[in-house]
mmCIF file of C-alpha atoms in Angstrom:
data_model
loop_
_atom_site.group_PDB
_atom_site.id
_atom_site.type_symbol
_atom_site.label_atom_id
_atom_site.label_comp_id
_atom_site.label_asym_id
_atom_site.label_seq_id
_atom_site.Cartn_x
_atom_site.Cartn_y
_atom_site.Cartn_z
ATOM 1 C CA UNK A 1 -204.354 102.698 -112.840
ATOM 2 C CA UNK A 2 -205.869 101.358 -109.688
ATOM 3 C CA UNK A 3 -203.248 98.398 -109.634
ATOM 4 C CA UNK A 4 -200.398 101.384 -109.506
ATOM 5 C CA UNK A 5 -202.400 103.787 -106.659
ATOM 6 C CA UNK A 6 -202.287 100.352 -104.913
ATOM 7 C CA UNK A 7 -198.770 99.338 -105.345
ATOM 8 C CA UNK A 8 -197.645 103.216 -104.572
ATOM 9 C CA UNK A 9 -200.015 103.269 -101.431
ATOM 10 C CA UNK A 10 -198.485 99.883 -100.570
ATOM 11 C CA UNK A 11 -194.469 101.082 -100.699
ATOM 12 C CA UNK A 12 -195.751 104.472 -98.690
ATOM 13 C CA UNK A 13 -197.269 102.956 -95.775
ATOM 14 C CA UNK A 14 -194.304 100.136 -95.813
ATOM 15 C CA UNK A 15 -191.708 102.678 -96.042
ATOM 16 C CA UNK A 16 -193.577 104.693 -92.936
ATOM 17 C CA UNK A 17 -194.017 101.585 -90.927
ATOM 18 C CA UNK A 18 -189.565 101.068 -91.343
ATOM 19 C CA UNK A 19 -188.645 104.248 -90.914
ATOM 20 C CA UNK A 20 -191.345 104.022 -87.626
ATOM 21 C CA UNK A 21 -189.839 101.423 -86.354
ATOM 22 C CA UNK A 22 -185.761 102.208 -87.048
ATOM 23 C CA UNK A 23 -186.793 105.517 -85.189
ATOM 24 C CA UNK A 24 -188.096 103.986 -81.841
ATOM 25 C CA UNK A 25 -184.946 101.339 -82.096
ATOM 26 C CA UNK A 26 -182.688 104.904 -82.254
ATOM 27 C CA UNK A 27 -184.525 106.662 -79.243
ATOM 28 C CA UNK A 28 -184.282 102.913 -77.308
ATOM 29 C CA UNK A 29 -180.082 103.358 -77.560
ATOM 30 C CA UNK A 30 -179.615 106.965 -76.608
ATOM 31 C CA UNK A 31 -177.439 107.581 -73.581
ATOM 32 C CA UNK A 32 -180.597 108.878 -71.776
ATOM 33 C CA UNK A 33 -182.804 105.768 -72.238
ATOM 34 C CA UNK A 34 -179.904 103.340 -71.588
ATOM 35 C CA UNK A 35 -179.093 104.850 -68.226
ATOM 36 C CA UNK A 36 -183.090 104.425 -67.551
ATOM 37 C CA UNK A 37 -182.808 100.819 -68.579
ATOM 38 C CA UNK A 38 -179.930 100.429 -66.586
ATOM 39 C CA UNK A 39 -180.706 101.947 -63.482
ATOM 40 C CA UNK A 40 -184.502 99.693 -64.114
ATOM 41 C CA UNK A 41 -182.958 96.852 -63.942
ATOM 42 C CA UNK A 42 -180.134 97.446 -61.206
ATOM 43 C CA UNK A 43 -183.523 98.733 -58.766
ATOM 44 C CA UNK A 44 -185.119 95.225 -59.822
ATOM 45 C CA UNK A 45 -181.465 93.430 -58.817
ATOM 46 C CA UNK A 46 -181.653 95.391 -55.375
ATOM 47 C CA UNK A 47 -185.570 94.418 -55.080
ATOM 48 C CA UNK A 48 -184.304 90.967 -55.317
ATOM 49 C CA UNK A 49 -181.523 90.610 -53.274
ATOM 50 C CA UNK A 50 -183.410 92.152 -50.424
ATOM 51 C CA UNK A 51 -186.099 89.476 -50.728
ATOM 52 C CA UNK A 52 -182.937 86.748 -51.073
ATOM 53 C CA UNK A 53 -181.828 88.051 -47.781
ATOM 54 C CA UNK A 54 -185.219 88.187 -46.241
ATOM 55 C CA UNK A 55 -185.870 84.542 -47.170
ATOM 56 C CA UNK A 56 -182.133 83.805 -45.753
ATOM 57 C CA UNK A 57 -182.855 85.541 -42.750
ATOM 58 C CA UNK A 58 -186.076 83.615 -42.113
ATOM 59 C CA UNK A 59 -184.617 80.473 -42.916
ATOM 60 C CA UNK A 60 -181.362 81.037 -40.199
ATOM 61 C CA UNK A 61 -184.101 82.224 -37.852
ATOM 62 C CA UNK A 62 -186.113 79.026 -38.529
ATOM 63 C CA UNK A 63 -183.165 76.556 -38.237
ATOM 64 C CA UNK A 64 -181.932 78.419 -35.350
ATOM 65 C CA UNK A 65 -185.231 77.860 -33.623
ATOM 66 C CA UNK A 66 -184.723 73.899 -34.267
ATOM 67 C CA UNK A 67 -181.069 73.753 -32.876
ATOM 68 C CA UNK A 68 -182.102 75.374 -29.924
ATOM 69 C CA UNK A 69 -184.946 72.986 -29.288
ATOM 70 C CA UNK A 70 -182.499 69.836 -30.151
ATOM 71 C CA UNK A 71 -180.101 71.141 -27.308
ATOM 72 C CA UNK A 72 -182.565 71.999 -24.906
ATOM 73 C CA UNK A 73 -181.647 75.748 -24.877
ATOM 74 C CA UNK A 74 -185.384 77.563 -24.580
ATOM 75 C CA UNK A 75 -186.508 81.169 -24.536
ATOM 76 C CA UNK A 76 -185.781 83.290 -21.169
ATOM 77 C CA UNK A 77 -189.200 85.371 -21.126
ATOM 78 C CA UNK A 78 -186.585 88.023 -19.061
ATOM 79 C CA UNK A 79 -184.690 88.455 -22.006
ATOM 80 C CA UNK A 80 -185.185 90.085 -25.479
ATOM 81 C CA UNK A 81 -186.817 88.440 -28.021
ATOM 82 C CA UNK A 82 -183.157 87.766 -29.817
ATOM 83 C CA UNK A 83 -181.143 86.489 -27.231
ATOM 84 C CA UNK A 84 -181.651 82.645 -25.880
ATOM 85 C CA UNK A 85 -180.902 81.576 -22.471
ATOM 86 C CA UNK A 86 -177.805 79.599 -22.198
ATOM 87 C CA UNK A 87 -177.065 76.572 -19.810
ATOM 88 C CA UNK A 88 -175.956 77.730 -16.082
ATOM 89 C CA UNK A 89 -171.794 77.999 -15.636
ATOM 90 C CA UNK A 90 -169.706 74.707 -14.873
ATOM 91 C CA UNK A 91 -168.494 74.132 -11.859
ATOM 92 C CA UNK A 92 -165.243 75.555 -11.542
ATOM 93 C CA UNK A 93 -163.017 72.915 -9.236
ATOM 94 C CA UNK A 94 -160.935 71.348 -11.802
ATOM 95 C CA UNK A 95 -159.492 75.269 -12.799
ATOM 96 C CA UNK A 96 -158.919 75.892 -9.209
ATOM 97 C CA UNK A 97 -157.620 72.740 -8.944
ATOM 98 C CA UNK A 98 -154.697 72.890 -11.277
ATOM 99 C CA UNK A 99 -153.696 76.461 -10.696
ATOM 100 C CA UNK A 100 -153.279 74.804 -6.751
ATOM 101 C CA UNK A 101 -151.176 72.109 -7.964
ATOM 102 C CA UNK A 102 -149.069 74.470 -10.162
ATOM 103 C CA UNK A 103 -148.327 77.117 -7.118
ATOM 104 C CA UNK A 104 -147.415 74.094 -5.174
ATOM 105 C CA UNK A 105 -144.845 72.811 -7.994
ATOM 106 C CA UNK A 106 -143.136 76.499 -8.087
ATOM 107 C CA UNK A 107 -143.102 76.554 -4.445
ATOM 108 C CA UNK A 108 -141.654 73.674 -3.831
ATOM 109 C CA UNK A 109 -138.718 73.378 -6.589
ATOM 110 C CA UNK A 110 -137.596 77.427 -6.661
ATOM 111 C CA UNK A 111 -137.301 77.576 -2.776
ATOM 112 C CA UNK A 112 -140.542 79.927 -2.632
ATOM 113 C CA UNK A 113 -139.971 82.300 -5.494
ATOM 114 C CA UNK A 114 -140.428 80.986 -9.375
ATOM 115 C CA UNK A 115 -137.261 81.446 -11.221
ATOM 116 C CA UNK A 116 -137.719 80.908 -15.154
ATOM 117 C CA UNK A 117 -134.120 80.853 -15.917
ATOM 118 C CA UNK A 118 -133.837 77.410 -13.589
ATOM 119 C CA UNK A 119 -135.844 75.472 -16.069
ATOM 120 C CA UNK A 120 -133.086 75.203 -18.777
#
């Protein structure tokens, strides 16, 4: 008689335990608790893209630091902290130059006034 209480106890509390756990597995795929789960793990995606880009933007910071140093472009203490100080402007005298050497060409082959239709 005990062996049967034991065996009937047995099947109860196994048959508790499964229907337990086939309940929890049901509330777990309700609309409700998959939009949770979903919108979990899309705030963990944004959580690490924004440390990606932090780590990207430190790193382009960083190298940017090094190219400026290789071509001798340093920090203007005048300026804001993002902006570097470029190299002074080049001289100018090979521009002028040409544009001289072009005036003289249309002056001296259109008889003072440039003509476009002459050069066909």
């Amino acid at each position: 008689m005990f062996r049967r209480a034991f065996w009937f106890t047995a099947g109860a509390a196994a048959g508790v335990w499964a229907t337990t756990k086939v309940n929890r597995q049901l509330k777990k795929l309700t609309p409700e608790s998959l939009a949770a789960q979903a919108a979990d793990k899309a705030i963990e995606a944004g959580h690490r893209l924004k440390d990606f880009a932090l780590d990207v933007k430190s790193g382009m910071s960083q190298r940017e630091d090094e190219l400026n140093d290789a071509l001798g472009l340093h920090q203007d203490p005048d300026l804001p902290a993002n902006v570097t100080a470029l190299p002074g402007p080049r001289p100018l005298r090979a521009i002028e130059q040409d544009q001289n050497d072009q005036n003289s060409y249309r002056s001296n082959h259109s008889g003072g006034t440039y003509n476009r239709n002459e050069d066909h």
